[in-house]
mmCIF file of C-alpha atoms and ligand atoms in Angstrom:
data_model
loop_
_atom_site.group_PDB
_atom_site.id
_atom_site.type_symbol
_atom_site.label_atom_id
_atom_site.label_comp_id
_atom_site.label_asym_id
_atom_site.label_seq_id
_atom_site.Cartn_x
_atom_site.Cartn_y
_atom_site.Cartn_z
ATOM 1 C CA UNK S 29 25.334 15.437 -51.129
ATOM 2 C CA UNK S 30 22.526 15.283 -48.617
ATOM 3 C CA UNK S 31 22.109 17.410 -45.580
ATOM 4 C CA UNK S 32 23.839 16.403 -42.384
ATOM 5 C CA UNK S 33 21.861 15.426 -39.310
ATOM 6 C CA UNK S 34 23.477 16.175 -35.979
ATOM 7 C CA UNK S 35 22.804 15.566 -32.339
ATOM 8 C CA UNK S 36 21.879 18.747 -30.464
ATOM 9 C CA UNK S 37 24.947 20.985 -30.170
ATOM 10 C CA UNK S 38 25.405 23.621 -27.476
ATOM 11 C CA UNK S 39 26.025 27.108 -28.882
ATOM 12 C CA UNK S 40 29.048 28.482 -27.046
ATOM 13 C CA UNK S 41 29.663 32.219 -27.163
ATOM 14 C CA UNK S 42 33.233 33.218 -28.015
ATOM 15 C CA UNK S 43 33.634 36.883 -27.068
ATOM 16 C CA UNK S 44 37.098 37.392 -28.513
ATOM 17 C CA UNK S 45 37.392 37.919 -32.245
ATOM 18 C CA UNK S 46 40.894 36.487 -32.451
ATOM 19 C CA UNK S 47 40.002 33.428 -30.396
ATOM 20 C CA UNK S 48 37.098 32.794 -32.731
ATOM 21 C CA UNK S 49 39.319 33.140 -35.762
ATOM 22 C CA UNK S 50 41.761 30.660 -34.288
ATOM 23 C CA UNK S 51 40.020 27.325 -34.529
ATOM 24 C CA UNK S 52 42.273 25.746 -31.925
ATOM 25 C CA UNK S 53 41.351 28.204 -29.185
ATOM 26 C CA UNK S 54 37.717 29.027 -29.302
ATOM 27 C CA UNK S 55 35.959 27.992 -32.438
ATOM 28 C CA UNK S 56 34.217 24.695 -31.932
ATOM 29 C CA UNK S 57 31.148 23.376 -33.769
ATOM 30 C CA UNK S 58 28.153 25.506 -32.871
ATOM 31 C CA UNK S 59 30.169 28.330 -31.327
ATOM 32 C CA UNK S 60 29.405 31.909 -32.293
ATOM 33 C CA UNK S 61 30.287 35.540 -31.836
ATOM 34 C CA UNK S 62 28.331 38.722 -32.523
ATOM 35 C CA UNK S 63 29.648 41.989 -33.942
ATOM 36 C CA UNK S 64 28.621 45.402 -32.643
ATOM 37 C CA UNK S 65 25.425 46.793 -34.203
ATOM 38 C CA UNK S 66 25.718 49.066 -37.230
ATOM 39 C CA UNK S 67 23.736 52.307 -37.611
ATOM 40 C CA UNK S 68 20.561 50.359 -38.437
ATOM 41 C CA UNK S 69 21.021 48.106 -35.430
ATOM 42 C CA UNK S 70 21.876 45.151 -37.638
ATOM 43 C CA UNK S 71 24.585 42.832 -36.316
ATOM 44 C CA UNK S 72 26.685 40.099 -37.858
ATOM 45 C CA UNK S 73 26.157 36.824 -36.010
ATOM 46 C CA UNK S 74 29.105 34.592 -36.928
ATOM 47 C CA UNK S 75 28.516 30.923 -36.332
ATOM 48 C CA UNK S 76 30.602 27.832 -36.789
ATOM 49 C CA UNK S 77 28.547 25.142 -38.545
ATOM 50 C CA UNK S 78 27.178 22.755 -35.893
ATOM 51 C CA UNK S 79 28.040 19.695 -37.969
ATOM 52 C CA UNK S 80 31.758 19.964 -37.342
ATOM 53 C CA UNK S 81 32.850 20.783 -40.896
ATOM 54 C CA UNK S 82 34.562 23.937 -39.636
ATOM 55 C CA UNK S 83 32.760 26.353 -41.943
ATOM 56 C CA UNK S 84 32.011 29.775 -40.462
ATOM 57 C CA UNK S 85 29.132 31.834 -41.797
ATOM 58 C CA UNK S 86 27.686 35.260 -41.008
ATOM 59 C CA UNK S 87 23.994 35.869 -40.406
ATOM 60 C CA UNK S 88 22.451 39.342 -40.421
ATOM 61 C CA UNK S 89 20.566 39.603 -37.128
ATOM 62 C CA UNK S 90 18.708 42.184 -35.091
ATOM 63 C CA UNK S 91 18.532 42.176 -31.308
ATOM 64 C CA UNK S 92 14.827 41.702 -30.735
ATOM 65 C CA UNK S 93 13.836 42.375 -34.327
ATOM 66 C CA UNK S 94 14.289 40.960 -37.794
ATOM 67 C CA UNK S 95 16.274 43.349 -40.015
ATOM 68 C CA UNK S 96 14.446 44.421 -43.162
ATOM 69 C CA UNK S 97 17.393 43.712 -45.423
ATOM 70 C CA UNK S 98 17.100 40.010 -46.014
ATOM 71 C CA UNK S 99 17.987 37.301 -45.537
ATOM 72 C CA UNK S 100 17.954 38.107 -41.855
ATOM 73 C CA UNK S 101 17.130 36.667 -38.470
ATOM 74 C CA UNK S 102 15.656 37.915 -35.231
ATOM 75 C CA UNK S 103 17.988 37.243 -32.296
ATOM 76 C CA UNK S 104 16.729 37.226 -28.717
ATOM 77 C CA UNK S 105 19.836 39.150 -27.617
ATOM 78 C CA UNK S 106 21.079 36.396 -25.325
ATOM 79 C CA UNK S 107 24.688 35.237 -25.381
ATOM 80 C CA UNK S 108 23.936 32.480 -22.853
ATOM 81 C CA UNK S 109 20.780 31.047 -24.416
ATOM 82 C CA UNK S 110 20.582 32.492 -27.909
ATOM 83 C CA UNK S 111 17.542 31.925 -30.075
ATOM 84 C CA UNK S 112 17.348 32.788 -33.773
ATOM 85 C CA UNK S 113 14.242 32.849 -35.918
ATOM 86 C CA UNK S 114 13.568 31.609 -38.498
ATOM 87 C CA UNK S 115 15.597 28.428 -38.945
ATOM 88 C CA UNK S 116 19.193 28.495 -40.170
ATOM 89 C CA UNK S 117 19.788 26.792 -43.487
ATOM 90 C CA UNK S 118 23.364 26.114 -44.471
ATOM 91 C CA UNK S 119 22.166 25.397 -47.986
ATOM 92 C CA UNK S 120 22.566 21.826 -49.144
ATOM 93 C CA UNK S 121 24.396 20.974 -45.983
ATOM 94 C CA UNK S 122 22.754 21.626 -42.619
ATOM 95 C CA UNK S 123 19.316 22.910 -41.688
ATOM 96 C CA UNK S 124 18.056 23.464 -38.192
ATOM 97 C CA UNK S 125 17.179 25.763 -35.366
ATOM 98 C CA UNK S 126 19.083 27.641 -32.714
ATOM 99 C CA UNK S 127 16.776 27.709 -29.716
ATOM 100 C CA UNK S 128 17.657 28.484 -26.079
ATOM 101 C CA UNK S 129 21.352 28.010 -26.786
ATOM 102 C CA UNK S 130 21.094 24.670 -28.582
ATOM 103 C CA UNK S 131 21.411 23.900 -32.301
ATOM 104 C CA UNK S 132 19.005 21.188 -33.409
ATOM 105 C CA UNK S 133 18.960 19.836 -36.922
ATOM 106 C CA UNK S 134 15.616 19.163 -38.531
HETATM 107 ZN ZN1 LIG V 15 28.923 21.799 -41.544
#
């Protein structure tokens, strides 16, 4: 199966863990929530696949840095206009960038 191309999708922050878990309330394609940092400052960035398949995946992110334990991403710390680097690859399925609060497939 090839990778899915999508139109740009706005990344909506869902602050409440239970709302995010409940797909009817808060979890829409491209939405995300971020756990509190652990002792190393690493945080789990949970995102709902922008393509609309409903899959939720965790990314290991650092606020303003890229955690050493890979794979990991640097997050700009914004909940309004989040940016992650490098690109996010939902292997075999979706590959793109989250930049300034918008998911763009490549
Ligand atoms: Zn998907």
